[in-house]
Coordinates of N, CA, C and O in Angstrom, one line a residue:
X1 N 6.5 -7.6 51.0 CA 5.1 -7.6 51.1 C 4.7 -8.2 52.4 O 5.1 -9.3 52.8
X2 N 3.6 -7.3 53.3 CA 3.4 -7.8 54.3 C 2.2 -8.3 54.6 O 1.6 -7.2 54.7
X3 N 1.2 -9.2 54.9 CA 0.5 -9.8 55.0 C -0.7 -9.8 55.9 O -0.6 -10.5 57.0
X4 N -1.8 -9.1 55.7 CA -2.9 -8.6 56.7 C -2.9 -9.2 57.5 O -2.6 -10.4 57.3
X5 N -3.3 -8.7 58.7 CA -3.0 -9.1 60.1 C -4.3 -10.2 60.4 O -5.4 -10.1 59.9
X6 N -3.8 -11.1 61.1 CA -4.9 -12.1 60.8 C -6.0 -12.0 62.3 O -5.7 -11.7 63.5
X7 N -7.1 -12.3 62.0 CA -8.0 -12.4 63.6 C -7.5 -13.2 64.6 O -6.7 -14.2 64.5
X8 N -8.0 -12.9 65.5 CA -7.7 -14.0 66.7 C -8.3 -14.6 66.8 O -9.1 -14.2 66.0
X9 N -9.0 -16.0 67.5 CA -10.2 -16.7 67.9 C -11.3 -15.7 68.2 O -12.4 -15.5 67.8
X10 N -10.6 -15.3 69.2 CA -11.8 -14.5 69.9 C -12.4 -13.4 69.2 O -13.6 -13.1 69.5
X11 N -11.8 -12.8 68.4 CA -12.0 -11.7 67.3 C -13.1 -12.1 66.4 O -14.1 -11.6 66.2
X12 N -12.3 -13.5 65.8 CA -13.3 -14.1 64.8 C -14.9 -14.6 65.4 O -15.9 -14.5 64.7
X13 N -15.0 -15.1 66.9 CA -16.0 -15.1 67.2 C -16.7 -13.9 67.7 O -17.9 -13.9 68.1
X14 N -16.0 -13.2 67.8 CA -16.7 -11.4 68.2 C -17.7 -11.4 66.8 O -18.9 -11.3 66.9
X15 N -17.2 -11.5 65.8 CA -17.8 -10.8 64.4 C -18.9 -11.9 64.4 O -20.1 -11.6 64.5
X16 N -18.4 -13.1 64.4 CA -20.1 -14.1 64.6 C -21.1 -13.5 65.2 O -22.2 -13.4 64.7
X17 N -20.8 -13.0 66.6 CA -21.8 -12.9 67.6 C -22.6 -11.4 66.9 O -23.8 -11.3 66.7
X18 N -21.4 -10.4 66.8 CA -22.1 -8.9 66.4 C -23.2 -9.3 65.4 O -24.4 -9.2 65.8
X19 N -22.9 -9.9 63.7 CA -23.6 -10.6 62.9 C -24.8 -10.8 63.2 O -25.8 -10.2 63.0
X20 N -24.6 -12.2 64.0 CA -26.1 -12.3 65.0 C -26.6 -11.4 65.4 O -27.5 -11.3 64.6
X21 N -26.6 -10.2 66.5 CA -27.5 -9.3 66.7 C -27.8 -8.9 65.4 O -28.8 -9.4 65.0
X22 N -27.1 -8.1 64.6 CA -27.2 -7.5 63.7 C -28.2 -8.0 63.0 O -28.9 -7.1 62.6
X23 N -28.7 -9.4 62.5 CA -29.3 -9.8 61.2 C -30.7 -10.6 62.6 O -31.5 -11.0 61.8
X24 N -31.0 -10.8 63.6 CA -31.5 -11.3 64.5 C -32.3 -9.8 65.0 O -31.9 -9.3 66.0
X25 N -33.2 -9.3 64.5 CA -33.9 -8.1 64.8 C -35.8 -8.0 64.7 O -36.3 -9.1 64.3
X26 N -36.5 -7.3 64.9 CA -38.0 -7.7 64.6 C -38.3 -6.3 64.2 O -37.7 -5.3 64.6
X27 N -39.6 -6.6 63.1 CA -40.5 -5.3 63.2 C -41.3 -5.1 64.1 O -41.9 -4.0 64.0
X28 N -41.6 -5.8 64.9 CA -42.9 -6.2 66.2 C -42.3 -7.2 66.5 O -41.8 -8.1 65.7
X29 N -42.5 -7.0 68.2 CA -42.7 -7.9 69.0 C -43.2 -8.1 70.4 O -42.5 -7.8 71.4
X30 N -44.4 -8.8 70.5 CA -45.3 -8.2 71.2 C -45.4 -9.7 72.8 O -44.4 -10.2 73.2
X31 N -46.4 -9.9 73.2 CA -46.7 -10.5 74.5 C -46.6 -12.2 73.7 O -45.9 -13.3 73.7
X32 N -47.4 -11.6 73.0 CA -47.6 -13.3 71.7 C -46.2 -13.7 71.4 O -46.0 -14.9 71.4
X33 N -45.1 -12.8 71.2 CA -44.3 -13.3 70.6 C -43.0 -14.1 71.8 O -42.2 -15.0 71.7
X34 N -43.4 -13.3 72.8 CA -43.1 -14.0 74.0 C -43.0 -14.9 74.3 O -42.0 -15.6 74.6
X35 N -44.1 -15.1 74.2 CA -44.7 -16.6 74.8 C -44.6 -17.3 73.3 O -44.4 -18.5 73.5
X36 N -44.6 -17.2 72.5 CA -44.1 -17.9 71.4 C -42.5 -18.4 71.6 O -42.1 -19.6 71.8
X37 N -41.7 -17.4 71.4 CA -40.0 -17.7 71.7 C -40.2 -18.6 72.8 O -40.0 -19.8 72.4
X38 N -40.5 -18.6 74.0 CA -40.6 -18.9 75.2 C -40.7 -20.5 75.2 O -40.0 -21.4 75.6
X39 N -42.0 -20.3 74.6 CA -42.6 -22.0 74.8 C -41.8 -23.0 73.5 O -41.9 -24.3 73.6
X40 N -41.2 -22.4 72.5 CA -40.1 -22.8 72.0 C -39.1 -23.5 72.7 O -38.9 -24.7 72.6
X41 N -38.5 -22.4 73.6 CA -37.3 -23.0 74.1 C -37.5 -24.0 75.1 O -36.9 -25.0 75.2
X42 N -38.7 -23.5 76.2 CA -38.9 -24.8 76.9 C -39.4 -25.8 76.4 O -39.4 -26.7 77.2
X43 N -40.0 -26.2 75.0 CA -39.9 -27.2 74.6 C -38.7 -27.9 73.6 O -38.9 -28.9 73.0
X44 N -37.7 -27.3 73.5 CA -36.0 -27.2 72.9 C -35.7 -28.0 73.8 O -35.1 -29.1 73.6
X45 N -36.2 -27.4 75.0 CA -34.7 -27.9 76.8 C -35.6 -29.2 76.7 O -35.0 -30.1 76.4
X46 N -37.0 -29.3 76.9 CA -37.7 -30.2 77.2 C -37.2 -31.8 76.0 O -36.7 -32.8 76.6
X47 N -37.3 -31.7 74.9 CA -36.7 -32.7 74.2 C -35.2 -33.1 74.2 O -34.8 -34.3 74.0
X48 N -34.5 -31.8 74.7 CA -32.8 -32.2 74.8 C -32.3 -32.3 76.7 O -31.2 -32.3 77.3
X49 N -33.6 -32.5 77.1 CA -33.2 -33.1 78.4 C -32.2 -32.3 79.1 O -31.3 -32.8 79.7
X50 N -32.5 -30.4 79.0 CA -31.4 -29.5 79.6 C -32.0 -29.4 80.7 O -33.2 -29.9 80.8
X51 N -31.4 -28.8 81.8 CA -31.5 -28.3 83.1 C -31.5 -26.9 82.9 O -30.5 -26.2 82.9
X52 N -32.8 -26.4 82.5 CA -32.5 -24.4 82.3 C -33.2 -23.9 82.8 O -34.2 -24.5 82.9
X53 N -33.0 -22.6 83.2 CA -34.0 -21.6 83.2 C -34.3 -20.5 82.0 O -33.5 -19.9 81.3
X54 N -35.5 -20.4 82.0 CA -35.5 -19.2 80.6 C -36.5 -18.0 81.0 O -37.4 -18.4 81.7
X55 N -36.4 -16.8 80.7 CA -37.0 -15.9 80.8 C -36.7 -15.1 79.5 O -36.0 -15.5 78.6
X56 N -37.6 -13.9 79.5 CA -38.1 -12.8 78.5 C -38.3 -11.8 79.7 O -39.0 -12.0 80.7
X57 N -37.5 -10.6 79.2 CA -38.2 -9.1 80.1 C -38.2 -8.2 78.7 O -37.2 -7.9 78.0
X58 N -39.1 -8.0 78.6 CA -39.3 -6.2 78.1 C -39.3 -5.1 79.3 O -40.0 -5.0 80.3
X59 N -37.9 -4.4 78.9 CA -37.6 -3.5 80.0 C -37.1 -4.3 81.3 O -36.1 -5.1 81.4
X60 N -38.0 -4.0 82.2 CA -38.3 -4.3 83.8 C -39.3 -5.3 83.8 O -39.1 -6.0 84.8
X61 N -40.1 -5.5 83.2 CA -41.5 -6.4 83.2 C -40.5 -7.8 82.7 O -39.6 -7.8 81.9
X62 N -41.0 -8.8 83.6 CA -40.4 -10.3 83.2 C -42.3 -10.5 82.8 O -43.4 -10.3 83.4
X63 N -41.9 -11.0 80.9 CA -43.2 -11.6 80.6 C -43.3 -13.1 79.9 O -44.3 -13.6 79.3
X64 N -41.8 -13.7 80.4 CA -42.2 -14.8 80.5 C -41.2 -15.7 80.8 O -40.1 -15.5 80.2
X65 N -41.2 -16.9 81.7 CA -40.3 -17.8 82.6 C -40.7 -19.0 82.8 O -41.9 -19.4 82.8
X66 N -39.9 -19.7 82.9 CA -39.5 -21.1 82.9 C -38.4 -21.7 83.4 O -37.3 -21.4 83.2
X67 N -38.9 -22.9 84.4 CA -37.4 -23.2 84.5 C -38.2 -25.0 84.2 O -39.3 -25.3 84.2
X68 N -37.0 -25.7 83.9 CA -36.5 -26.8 83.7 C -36.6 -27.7 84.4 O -37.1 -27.3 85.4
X69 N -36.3 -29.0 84.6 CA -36.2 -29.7 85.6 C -34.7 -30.1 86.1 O -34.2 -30.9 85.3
X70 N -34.2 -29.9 86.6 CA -32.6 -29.7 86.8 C -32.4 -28.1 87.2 O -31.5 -27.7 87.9
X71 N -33.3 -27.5 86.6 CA -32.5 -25.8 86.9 C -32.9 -25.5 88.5 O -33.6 -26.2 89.3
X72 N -32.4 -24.4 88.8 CA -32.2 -23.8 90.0 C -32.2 -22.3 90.4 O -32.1 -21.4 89.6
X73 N -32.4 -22.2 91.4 CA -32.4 -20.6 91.8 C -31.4 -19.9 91.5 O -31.4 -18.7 91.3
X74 N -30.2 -20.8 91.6 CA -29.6 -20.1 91.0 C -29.1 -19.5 89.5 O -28.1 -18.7 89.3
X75 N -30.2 -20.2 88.5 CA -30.2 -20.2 87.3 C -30.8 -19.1 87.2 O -30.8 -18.5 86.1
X76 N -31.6 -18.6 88.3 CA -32.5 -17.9 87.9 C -31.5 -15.8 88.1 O -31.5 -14.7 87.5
X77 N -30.5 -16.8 89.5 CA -30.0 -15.8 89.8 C -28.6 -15.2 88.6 O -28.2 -14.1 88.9
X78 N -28.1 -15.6 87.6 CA -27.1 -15.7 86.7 C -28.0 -15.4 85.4 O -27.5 -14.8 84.5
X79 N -29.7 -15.9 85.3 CA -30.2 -14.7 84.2 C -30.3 -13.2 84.6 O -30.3 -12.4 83.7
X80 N -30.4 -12.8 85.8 CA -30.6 -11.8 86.1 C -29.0 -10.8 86.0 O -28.9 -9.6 85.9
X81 N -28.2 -11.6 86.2 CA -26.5 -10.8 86.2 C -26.2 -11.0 84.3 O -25.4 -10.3 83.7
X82 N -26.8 -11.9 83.7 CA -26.7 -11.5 82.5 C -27.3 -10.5 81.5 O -26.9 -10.0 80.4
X83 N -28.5 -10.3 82.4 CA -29.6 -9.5 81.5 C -29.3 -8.1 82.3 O -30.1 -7.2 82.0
X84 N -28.4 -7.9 83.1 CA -27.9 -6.4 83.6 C -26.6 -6.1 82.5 O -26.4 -5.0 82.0
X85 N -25.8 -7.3 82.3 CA -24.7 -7.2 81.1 C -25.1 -6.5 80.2 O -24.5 -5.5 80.0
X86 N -26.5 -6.8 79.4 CA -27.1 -6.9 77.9 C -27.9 -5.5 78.4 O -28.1 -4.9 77.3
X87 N -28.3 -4.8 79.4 CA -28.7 -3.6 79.0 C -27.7 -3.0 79.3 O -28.1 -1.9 79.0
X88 N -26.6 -2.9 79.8 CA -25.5 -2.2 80.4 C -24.8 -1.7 79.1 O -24.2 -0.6 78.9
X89 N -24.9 -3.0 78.0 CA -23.5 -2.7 76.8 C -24.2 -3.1 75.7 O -23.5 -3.5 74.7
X90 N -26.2 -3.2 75.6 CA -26.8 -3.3 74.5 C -26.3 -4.1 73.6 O -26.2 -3.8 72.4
X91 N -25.7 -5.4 74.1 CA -25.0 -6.5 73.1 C -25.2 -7.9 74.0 O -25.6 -7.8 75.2
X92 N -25.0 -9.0 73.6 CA -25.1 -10.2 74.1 C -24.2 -10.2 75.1 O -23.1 -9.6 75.2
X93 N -24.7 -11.0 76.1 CA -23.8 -10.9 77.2 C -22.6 -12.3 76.6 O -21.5 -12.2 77.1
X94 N -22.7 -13.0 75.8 CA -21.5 -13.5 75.4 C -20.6 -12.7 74.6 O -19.4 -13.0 74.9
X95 N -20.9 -11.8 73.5 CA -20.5 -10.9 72.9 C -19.5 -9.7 74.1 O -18.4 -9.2 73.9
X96 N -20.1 -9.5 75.0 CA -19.8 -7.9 75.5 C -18.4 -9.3 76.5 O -17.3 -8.7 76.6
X97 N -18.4 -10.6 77.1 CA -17.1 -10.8 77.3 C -16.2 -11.6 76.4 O -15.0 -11.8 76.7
X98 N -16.7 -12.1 75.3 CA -15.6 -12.2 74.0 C -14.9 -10.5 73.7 O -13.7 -10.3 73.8
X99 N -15.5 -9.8 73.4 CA -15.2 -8.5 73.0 C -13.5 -8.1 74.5 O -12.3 -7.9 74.2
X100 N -14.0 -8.2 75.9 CA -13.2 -7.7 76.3 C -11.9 -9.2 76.5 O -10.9 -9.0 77.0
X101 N -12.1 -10.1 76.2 CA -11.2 -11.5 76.6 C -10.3 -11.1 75.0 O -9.1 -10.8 75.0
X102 N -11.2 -11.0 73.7 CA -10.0 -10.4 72.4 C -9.4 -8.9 72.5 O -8.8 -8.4 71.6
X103 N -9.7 -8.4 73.5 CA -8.8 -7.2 74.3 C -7.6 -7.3 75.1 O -6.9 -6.4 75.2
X104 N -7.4 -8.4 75.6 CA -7.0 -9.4 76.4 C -6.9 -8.5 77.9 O -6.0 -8.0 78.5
X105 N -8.6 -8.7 78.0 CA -9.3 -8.2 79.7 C -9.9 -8.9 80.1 O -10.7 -9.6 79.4
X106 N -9.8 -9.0 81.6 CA -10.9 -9.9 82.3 C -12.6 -9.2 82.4 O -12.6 -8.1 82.9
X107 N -13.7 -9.7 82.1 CA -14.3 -9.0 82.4 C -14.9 -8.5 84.0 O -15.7 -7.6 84.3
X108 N -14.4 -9.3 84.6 CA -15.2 -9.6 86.3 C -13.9 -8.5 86.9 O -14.3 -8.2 88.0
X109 N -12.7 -7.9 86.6 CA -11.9 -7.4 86.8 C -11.8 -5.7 85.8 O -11.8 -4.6 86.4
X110 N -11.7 -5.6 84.7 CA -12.0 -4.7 84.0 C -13.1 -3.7 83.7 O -13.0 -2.5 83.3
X111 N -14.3 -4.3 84.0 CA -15.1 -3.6 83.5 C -15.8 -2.5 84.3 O -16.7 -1.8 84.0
X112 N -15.0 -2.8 85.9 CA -15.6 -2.1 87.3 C -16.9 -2.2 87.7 O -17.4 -1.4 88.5
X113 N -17.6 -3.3 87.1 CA -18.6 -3.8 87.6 C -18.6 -5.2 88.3 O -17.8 -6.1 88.1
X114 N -19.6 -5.1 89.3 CA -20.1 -6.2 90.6 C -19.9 -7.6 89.7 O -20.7 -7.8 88.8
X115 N -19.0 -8.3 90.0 CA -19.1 -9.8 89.8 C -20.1 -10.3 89.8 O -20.6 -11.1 88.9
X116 N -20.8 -10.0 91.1 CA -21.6 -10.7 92.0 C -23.1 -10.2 91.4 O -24.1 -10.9 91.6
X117 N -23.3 -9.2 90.7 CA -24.6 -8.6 90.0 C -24.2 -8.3 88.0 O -24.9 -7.6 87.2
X118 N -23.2 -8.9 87.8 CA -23.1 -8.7 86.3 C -22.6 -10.0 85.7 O -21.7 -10.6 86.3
X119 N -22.9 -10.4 84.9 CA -22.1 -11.8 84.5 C -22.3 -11.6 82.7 O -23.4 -11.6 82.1
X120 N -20.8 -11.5 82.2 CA -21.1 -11.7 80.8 C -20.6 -12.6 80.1 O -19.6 -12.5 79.4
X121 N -21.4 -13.8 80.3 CA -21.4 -14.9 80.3 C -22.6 -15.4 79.1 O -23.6 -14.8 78.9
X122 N -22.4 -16.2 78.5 CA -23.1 -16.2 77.2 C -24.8 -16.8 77.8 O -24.9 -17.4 78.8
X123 N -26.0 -16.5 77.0 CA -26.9 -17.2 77.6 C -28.1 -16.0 77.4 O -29.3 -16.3 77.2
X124 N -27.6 -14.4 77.3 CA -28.6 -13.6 77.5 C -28.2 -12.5 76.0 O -27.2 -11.9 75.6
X125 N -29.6 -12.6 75.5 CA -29.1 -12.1 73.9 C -30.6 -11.0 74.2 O -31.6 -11.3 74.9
X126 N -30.4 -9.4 73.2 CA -31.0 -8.5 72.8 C -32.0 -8.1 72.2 O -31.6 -7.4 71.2
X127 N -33.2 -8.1 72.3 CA -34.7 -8.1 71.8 C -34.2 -6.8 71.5 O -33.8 -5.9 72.3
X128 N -34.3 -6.6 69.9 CA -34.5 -5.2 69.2 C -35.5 -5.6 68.0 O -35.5 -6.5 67.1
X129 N -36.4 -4.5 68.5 CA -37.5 -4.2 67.4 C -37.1 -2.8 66.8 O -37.2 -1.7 67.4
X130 N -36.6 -3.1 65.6 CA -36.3 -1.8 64.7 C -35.3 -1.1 65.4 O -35.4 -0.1 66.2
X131 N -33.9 -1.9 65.1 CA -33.1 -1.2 66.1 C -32.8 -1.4 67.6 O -31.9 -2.0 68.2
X132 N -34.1 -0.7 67.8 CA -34.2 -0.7 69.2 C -33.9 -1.2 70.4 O -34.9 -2.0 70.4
X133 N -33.2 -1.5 71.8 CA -33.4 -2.5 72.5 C -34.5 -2.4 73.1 O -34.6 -1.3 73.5
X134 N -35.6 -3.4 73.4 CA -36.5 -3.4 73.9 C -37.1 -4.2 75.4 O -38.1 -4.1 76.2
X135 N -35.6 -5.1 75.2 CA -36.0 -6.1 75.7 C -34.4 -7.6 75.9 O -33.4 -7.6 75.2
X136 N -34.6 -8.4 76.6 CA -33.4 -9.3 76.6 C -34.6 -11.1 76.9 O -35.7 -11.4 77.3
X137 N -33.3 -11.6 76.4 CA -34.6 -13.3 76.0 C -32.8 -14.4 77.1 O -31.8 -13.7 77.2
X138 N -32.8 -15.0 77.4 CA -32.2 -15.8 78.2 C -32.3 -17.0 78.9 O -33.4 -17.2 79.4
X139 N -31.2 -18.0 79.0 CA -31.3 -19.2 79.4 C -30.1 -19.2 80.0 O -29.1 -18.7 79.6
X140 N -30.1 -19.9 81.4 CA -29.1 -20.8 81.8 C -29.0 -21.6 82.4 O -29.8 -21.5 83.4
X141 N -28.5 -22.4 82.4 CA -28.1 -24.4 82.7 C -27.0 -24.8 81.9 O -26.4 -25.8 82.0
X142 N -26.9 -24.0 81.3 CA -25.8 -25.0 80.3 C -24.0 -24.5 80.2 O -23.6 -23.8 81.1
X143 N -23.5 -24.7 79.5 CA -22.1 -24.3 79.0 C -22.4 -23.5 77.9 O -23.0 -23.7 76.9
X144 N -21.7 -21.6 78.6 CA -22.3 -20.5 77.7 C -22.4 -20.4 76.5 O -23.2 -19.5 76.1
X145 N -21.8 -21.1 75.5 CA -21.7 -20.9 74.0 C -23.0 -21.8 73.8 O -23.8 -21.4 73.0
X146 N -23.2 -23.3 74.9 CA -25.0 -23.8 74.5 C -25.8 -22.9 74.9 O -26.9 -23.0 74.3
X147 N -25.6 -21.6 76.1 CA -26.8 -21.4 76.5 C -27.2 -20.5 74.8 O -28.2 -20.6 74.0
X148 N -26.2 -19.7 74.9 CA -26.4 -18.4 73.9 C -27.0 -19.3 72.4 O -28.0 -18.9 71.9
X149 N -26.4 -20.3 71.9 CA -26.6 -21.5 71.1 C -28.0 -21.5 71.0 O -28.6 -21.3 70.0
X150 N -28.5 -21.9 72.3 CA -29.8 -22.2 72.0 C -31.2 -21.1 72.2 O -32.4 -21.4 71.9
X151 N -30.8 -20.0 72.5 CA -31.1 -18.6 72.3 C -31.6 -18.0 71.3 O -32.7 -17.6 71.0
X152 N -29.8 -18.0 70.5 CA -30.4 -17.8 69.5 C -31.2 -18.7 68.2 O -31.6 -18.1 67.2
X153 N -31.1 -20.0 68.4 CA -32.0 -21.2 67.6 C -33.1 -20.5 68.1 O -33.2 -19.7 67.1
X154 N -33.8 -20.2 68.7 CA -35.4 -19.6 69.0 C -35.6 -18.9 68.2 O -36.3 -19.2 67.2
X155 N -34.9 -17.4 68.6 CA -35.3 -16.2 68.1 C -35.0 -16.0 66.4 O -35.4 -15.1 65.7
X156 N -34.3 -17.2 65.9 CA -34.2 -17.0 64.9 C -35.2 -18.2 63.8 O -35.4 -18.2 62.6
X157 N -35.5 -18.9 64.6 CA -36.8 -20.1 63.9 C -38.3 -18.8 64.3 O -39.3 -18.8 63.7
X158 N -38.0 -18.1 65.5 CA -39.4 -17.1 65.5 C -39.0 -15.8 64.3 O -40.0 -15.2 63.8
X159 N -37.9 -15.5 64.0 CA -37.8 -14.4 63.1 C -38.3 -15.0 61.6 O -38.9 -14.3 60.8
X160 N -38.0 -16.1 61.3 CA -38.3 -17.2 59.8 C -39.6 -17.0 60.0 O -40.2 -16.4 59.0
X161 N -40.3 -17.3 61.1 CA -41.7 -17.7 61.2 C -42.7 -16.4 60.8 O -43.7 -16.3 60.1
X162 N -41.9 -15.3 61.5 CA -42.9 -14.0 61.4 C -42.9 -13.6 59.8 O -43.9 -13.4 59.2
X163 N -41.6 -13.7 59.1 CA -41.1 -13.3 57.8 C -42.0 -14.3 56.6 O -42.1 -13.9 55.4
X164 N -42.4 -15.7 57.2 CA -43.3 -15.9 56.5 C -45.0 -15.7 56.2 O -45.6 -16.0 55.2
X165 N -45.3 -15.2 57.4 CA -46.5 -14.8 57.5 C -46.3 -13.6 57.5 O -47.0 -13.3 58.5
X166 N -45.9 -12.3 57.0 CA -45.9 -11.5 56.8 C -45.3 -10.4 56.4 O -46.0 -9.4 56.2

């Protein structure tokens, strides 16, 4: 009798992360809701004394940004190599390099994309309305499992929120 093959770490946190997108989705989500997630998180960073940057793009359009006190240009520059990850492979940018690390691939080496313009690195997670991508929500300052951590604490205290009013 042989004994089902068991997950790896990284495996097992692959299925966490998928999960998350998967149950972390909207029927609408509009400019309000934006700036709702948004002003969330900067007041998240604001109480827990982070150094971050946060942004929201629908598409191309940045509709809404923040940075922290501690954060940096270059925080600003590492949302932007995350949120090319998250439309590139429609999955969290922590997700799309857990996925290739339980492959056992580098992703800055494997994936034949720019180091220097892709980072999948946790921090930048998937705005889907109905499916759909529409959109990427992101933070960084922190250590990737906090950024994406606190990401998704937003979008999922604004998904509770919508589901009770309506």
């Amino acid at each position: 009798m042989t004994d089902a093959p068991t997950l790896s770490a990284e495996d097992q946190k692959l299925e966490i992360l998928l999960e998350q997108e998967r149950s972390i989705q909207f029927d609408s989500f509009g400019f309000a809701d934006a700036w709702a997630v948004g002003s969330l998180l900067v007041e998240l960073g604001l109480e827990r004394d982070h150094p971050i940057a946060i942004a929201i793009m629908f598409g191309d359009q940045r509709v809404f940004h923040a940075s922290l006190p501690g954060a940096s240009a270059d925080n600003d520059g590492w949302l932007e190599n995350k949120f090319r990850v998250v439309r590139r492979f429609a999955s969290s940018s922590l997700a799309v390099g857990t996925r290739f690390r339980a492959a056992g691939r580098d992703f800055d080496t494997s994936s034949r994309l720019d180091p220097r313009t892709h980072a999948a690195h946790g921090g930048a997670f998937p705005l889907r309305v109905r499916g759909a991508l529409m959109g990427v929500v992101g933070v960084s300052g922190l250590a990737q499992q906090l950024d994406h951590d606190l990401v998704v604490e937003a979008l999922t205290a604004h998904r509770a929120q919508q589901l009770t009013r309506g």
